[in-house]
mmCIF file of C-alpha atoms and ligand atoms in Angstrom:
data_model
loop_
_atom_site.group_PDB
_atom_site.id
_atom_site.type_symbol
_atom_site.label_atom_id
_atom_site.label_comp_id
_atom_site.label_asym_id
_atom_site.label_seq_id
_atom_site.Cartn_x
_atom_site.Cartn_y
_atom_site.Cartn_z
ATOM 1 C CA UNK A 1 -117.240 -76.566 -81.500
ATOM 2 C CA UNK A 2 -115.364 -75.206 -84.051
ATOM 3 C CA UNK A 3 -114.624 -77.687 -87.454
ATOM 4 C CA UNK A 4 -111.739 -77.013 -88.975
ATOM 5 C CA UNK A 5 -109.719 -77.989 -92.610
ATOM 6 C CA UNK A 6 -105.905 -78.305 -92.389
ATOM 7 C CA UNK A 7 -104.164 -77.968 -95.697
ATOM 8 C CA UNK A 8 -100.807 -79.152 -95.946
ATOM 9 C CA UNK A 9 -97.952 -80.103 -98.439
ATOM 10 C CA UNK A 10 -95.277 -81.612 -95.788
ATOM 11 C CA UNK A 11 -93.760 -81.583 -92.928
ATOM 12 C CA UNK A 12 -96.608 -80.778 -90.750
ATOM 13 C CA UNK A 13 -95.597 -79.486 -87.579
ATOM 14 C CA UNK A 14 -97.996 -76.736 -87.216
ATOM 15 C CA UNK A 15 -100.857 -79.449 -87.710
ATOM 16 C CA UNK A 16 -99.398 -81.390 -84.984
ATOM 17 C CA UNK A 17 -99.428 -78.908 -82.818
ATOM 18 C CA UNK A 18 -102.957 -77.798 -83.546
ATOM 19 C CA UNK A 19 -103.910 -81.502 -83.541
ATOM 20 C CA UNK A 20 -101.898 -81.378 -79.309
ATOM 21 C CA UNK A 21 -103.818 -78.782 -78.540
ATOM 22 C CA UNK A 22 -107.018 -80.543 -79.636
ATOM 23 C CA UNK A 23 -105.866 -83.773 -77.527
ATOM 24 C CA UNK A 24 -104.632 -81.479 -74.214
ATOM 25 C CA UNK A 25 -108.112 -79.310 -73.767
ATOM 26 C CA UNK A 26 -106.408 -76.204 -74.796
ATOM 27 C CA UNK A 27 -108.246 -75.756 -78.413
ATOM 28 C CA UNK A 28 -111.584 -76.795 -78.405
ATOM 29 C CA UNK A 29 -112.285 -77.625 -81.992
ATOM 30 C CA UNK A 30 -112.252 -80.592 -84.595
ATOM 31 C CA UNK A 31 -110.398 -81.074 -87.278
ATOM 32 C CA UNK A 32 -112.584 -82.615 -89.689
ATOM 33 C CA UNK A 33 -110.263 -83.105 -92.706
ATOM 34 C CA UNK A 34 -106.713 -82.670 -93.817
ATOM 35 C CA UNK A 35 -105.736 -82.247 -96.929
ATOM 36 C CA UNK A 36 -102.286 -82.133 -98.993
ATOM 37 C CA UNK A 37 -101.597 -81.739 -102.201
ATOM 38 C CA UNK A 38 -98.767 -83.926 -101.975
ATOM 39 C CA UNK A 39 -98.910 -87.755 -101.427
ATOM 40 C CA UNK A 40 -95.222 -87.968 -99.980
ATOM 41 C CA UNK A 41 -96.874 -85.224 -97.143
ATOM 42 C CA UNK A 42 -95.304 -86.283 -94.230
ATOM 43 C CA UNK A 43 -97.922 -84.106 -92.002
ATOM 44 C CA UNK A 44 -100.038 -86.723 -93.147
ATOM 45 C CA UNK A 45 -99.429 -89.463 -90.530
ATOM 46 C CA UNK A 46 -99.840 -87.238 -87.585
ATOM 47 C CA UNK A 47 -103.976 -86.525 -89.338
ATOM 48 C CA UNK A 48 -103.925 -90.676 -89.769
ATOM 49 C CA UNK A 49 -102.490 -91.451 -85.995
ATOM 50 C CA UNK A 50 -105.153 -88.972 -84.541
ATOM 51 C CA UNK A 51 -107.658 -90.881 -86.537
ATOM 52 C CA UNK A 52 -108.597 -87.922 -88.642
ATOM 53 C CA UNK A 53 -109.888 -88.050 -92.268
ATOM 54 C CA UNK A 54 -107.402 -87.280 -94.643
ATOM 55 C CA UNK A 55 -107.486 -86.587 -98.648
ATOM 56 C CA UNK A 56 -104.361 -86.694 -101.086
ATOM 57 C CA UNK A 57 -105.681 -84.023 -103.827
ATOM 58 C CA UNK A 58 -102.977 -83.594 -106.344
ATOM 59 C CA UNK A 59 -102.860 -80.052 -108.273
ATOM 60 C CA UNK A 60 -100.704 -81.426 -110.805
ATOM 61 C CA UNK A 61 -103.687 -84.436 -111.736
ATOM 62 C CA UNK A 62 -106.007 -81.144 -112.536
ATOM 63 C CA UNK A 63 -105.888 -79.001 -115.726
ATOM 64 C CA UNK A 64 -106.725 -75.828 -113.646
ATOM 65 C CA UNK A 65 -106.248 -74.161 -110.197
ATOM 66 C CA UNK A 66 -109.343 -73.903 -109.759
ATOM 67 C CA UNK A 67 -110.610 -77.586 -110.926
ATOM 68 C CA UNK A 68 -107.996 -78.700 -108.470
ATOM 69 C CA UNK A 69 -109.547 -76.224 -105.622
ATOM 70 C CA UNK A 70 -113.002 -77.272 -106.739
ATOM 71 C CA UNK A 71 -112.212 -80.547 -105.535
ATOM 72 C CA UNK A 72 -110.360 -79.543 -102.240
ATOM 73 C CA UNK A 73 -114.021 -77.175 -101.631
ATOM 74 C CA UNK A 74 -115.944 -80.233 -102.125
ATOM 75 C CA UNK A 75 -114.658 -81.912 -99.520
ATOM 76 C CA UNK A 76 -114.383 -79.103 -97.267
ATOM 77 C CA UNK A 77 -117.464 -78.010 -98.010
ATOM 78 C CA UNK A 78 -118.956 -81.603 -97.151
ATOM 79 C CA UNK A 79 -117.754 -81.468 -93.470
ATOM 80 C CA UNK A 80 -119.388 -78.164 -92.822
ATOM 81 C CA UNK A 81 -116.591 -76.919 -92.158
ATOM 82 C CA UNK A 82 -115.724 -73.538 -90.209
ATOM 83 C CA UNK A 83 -111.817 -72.702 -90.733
ATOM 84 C CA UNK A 84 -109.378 -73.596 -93.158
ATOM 85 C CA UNK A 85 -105.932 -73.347 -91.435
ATOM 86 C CA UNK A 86 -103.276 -73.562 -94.462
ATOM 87 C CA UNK A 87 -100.447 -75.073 -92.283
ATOM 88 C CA UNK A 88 -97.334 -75.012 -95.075
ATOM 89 C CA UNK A 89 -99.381 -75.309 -97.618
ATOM 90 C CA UNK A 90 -96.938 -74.707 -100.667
ATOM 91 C CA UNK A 91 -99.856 -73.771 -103.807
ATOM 92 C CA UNK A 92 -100.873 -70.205 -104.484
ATOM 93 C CA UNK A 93 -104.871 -69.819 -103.521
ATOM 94 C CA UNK A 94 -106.957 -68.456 -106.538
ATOM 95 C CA UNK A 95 -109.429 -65.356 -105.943
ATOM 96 C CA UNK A 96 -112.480 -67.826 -106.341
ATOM 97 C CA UNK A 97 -111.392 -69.909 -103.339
ATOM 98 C CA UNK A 98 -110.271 -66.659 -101.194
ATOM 99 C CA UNK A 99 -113.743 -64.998 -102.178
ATOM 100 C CA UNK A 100 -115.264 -68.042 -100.969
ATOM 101 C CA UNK A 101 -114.324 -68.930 -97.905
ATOM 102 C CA UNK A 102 -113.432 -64.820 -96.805
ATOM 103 C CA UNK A 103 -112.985 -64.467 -93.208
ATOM 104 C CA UNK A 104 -112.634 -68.195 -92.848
ATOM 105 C CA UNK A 105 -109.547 -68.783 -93.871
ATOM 106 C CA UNK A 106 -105.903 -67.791 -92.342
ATOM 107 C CA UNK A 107 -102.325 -68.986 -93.018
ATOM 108 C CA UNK A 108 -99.330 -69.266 -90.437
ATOM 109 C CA UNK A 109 -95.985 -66.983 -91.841
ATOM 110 C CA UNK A 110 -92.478 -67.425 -90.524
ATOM 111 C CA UNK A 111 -91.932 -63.746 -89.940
ATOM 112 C CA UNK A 112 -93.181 -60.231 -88.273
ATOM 113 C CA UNK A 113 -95.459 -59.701 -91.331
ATOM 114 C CA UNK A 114 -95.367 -56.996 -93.178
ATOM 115 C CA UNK A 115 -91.960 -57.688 -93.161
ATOM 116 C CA UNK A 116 -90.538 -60.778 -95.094
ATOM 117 C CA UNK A 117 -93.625 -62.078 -97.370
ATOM 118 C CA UNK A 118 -92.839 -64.924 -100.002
ATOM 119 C CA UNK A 119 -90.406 -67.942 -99.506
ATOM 120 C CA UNK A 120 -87.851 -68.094 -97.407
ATOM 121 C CA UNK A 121 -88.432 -65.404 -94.921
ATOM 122 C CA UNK A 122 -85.978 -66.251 -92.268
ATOM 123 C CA UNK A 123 -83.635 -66.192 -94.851
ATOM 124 C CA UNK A 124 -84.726 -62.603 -95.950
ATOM 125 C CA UNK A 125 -85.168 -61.659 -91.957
ATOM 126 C CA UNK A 126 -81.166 -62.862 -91.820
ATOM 127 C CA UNK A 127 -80.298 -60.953 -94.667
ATOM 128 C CA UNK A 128 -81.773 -57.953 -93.563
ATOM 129 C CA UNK A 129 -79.780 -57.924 -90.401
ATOM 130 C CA UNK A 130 -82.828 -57.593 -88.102
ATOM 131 C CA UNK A 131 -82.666 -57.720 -84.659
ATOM 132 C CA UNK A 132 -86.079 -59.432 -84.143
ATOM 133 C CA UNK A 133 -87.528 -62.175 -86.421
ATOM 134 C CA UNK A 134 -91.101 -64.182 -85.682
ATOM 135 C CA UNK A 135 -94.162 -65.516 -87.156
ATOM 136 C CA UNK A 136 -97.776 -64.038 -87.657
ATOM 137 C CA UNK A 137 -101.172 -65.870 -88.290
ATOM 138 C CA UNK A 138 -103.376 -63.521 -90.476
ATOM 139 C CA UNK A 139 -106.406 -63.941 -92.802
ATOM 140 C CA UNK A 140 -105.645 -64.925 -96.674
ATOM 141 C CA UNK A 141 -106.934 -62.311 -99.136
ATOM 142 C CA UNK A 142 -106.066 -62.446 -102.892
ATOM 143 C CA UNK A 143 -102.571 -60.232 -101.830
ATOM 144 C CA UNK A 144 -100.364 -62.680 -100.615
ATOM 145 C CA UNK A 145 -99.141 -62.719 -96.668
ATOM 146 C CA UNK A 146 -101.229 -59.186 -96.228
ATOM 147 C CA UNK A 147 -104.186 -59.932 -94.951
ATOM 148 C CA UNK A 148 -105.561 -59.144 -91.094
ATOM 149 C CA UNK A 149 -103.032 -60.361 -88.565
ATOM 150 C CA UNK A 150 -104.832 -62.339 -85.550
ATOM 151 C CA UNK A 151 -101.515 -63.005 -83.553
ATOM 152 C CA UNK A 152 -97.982 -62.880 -83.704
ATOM 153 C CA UNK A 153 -94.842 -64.006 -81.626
ATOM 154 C CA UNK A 154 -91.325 -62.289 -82.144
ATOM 155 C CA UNK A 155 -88.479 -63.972 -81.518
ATOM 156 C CA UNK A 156 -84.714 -62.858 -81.077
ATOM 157 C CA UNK A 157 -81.924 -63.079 -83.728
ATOM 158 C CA UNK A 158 -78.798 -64.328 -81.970
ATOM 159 C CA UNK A 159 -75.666 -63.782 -83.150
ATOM 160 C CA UNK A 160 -73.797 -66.683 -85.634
ATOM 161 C CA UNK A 161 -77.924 -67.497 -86.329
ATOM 162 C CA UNK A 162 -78.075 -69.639 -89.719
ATOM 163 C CA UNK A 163 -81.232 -70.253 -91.010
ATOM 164 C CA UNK A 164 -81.525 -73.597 -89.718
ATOM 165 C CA UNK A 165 -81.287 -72.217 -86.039
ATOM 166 C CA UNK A 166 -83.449 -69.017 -86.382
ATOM 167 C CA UNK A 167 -86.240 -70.978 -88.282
ATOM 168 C CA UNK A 168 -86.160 -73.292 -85.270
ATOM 169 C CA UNK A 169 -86.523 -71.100 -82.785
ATOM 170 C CA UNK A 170 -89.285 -69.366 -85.110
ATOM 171 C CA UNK A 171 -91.142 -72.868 -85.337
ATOM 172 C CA UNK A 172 -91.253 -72.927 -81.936
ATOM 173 C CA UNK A 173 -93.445 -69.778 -81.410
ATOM 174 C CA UNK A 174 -95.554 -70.820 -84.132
ATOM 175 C CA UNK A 175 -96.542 -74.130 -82.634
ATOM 176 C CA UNK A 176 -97.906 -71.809 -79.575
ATOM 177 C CA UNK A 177 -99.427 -69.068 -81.792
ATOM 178 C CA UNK A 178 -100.827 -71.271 -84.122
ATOM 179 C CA UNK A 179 -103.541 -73.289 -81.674
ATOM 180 C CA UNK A 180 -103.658 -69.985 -79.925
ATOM 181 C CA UNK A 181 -105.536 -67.592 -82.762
ATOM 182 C CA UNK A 182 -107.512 -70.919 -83.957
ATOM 183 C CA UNK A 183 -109.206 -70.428 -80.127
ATOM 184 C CA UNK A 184 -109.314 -66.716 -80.455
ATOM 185 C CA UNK A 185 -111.161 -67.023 -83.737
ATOM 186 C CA UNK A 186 -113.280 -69.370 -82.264
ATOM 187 C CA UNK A 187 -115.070 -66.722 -80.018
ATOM 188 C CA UNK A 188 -116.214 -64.677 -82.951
ATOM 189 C CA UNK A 189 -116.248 -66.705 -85.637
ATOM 190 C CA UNK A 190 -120.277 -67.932 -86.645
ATOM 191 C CA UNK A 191 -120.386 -71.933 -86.056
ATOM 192 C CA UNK A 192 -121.974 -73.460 -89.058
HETATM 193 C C1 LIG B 201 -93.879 -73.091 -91.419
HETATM 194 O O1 LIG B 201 -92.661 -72.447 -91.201
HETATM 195 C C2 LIG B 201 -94.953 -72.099 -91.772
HETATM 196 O O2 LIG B 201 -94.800 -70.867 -91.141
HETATM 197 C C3 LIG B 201 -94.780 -71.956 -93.250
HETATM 198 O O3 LIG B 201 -94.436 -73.241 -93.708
HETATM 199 C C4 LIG B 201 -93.840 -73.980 -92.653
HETATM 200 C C5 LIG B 201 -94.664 -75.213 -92.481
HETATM 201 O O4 LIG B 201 -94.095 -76.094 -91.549
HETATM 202 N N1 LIG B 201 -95.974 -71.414 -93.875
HETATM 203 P P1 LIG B 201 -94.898 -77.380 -91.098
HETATM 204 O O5 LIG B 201 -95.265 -78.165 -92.347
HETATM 205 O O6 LIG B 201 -96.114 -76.936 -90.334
HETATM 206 O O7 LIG B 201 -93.949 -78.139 -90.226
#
């Protein structure tokens, strides 16, 4: 069965739904730790209803990015751990932690990537005047959003969309696509 990290820094939905999927039969894997950089996480009762082990590791308590990733690896590393799933997980990854864990590692995107990296990509998708928005789970390499997409989901743009609504409708896809590449990777990937 496949172990897996969650990293978070709030709200949490996408580990929820990874964490339903678990709990319905439709993902078969473990989440053996979740971690947030933030204590105020709110993602971080959904890990402590489930009964899963979670870690407050805050970057601002470290004088590096990488002494503050050292200590997120340690405890990943201690749970033999498969996958790390970064599920709105708001700090920039350093080389040394990407080179790492390579291939074992993906990220969850609120838009048709290529298009859209960086923060608020609904926003951008709005501005742009797309038709189509959606999300896209991919690998994490030291380029940021660019790595190897695994799945994707589009959604529609409706007209009068604000953010608000189109980042809803988004959220929704990515709650299925999510749980859904974490159980495609899990045919491939080697189980430690
Ligand atoms: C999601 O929109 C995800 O695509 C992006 O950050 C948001 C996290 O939401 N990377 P949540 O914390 O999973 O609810």
């Amino acid at each position: 069965m496949l172990k897996l990290a969650v990293l978070i820094s709030g709200r949490g939905s996408n580990l929820k739904a990874i964490i339903d999927s678990i709990e319905n039969g439709t993902l078969n894997a473990e989440i053996k730790i979740v971690i947030s950089n933030k204590t105020d996480a709110r993602g971080l009762e959904h890990a402590i209803e489930a009964g899963i082990k979670t870690a407050v590791i805050e970057h601002k308590k470290f004088p590096t990015r990488e002494s503050f990733e050292m200590e997120m690896d340690k405890l990943i590393a201690a749970k033999d751990v498969d996958l790390i799933c970064l599920a709105g997980f708001m700090r920039i990854i350093s080389p040394w932690f990407i080179g790492k864990w390579r291939g074992r590692i993906i990220n969850i995107h609120p838009s048709l990537l290529p298009a859209f990296k960086g923060v608020n990509a609904q926003k951008q998708a709005l501005e742009a005047g797309v038709k189509e928005a959606g999300c896209t789970v991919h690998f994490v390499t030291e380029e940021m959003d660019s790595g190897e997409i695994i799945l994707q989901a589009k959604v529609p743009v409706l007209e009068g969309d604000t953010e608000e609504t189109l980042s809803a409708r988004i959220l929704e896809q990515e709650h299925k696509i999510y749980p859904a590449a974490i159980a495609r990777l899990s045919d491939y990937l080697i189980i430690r």
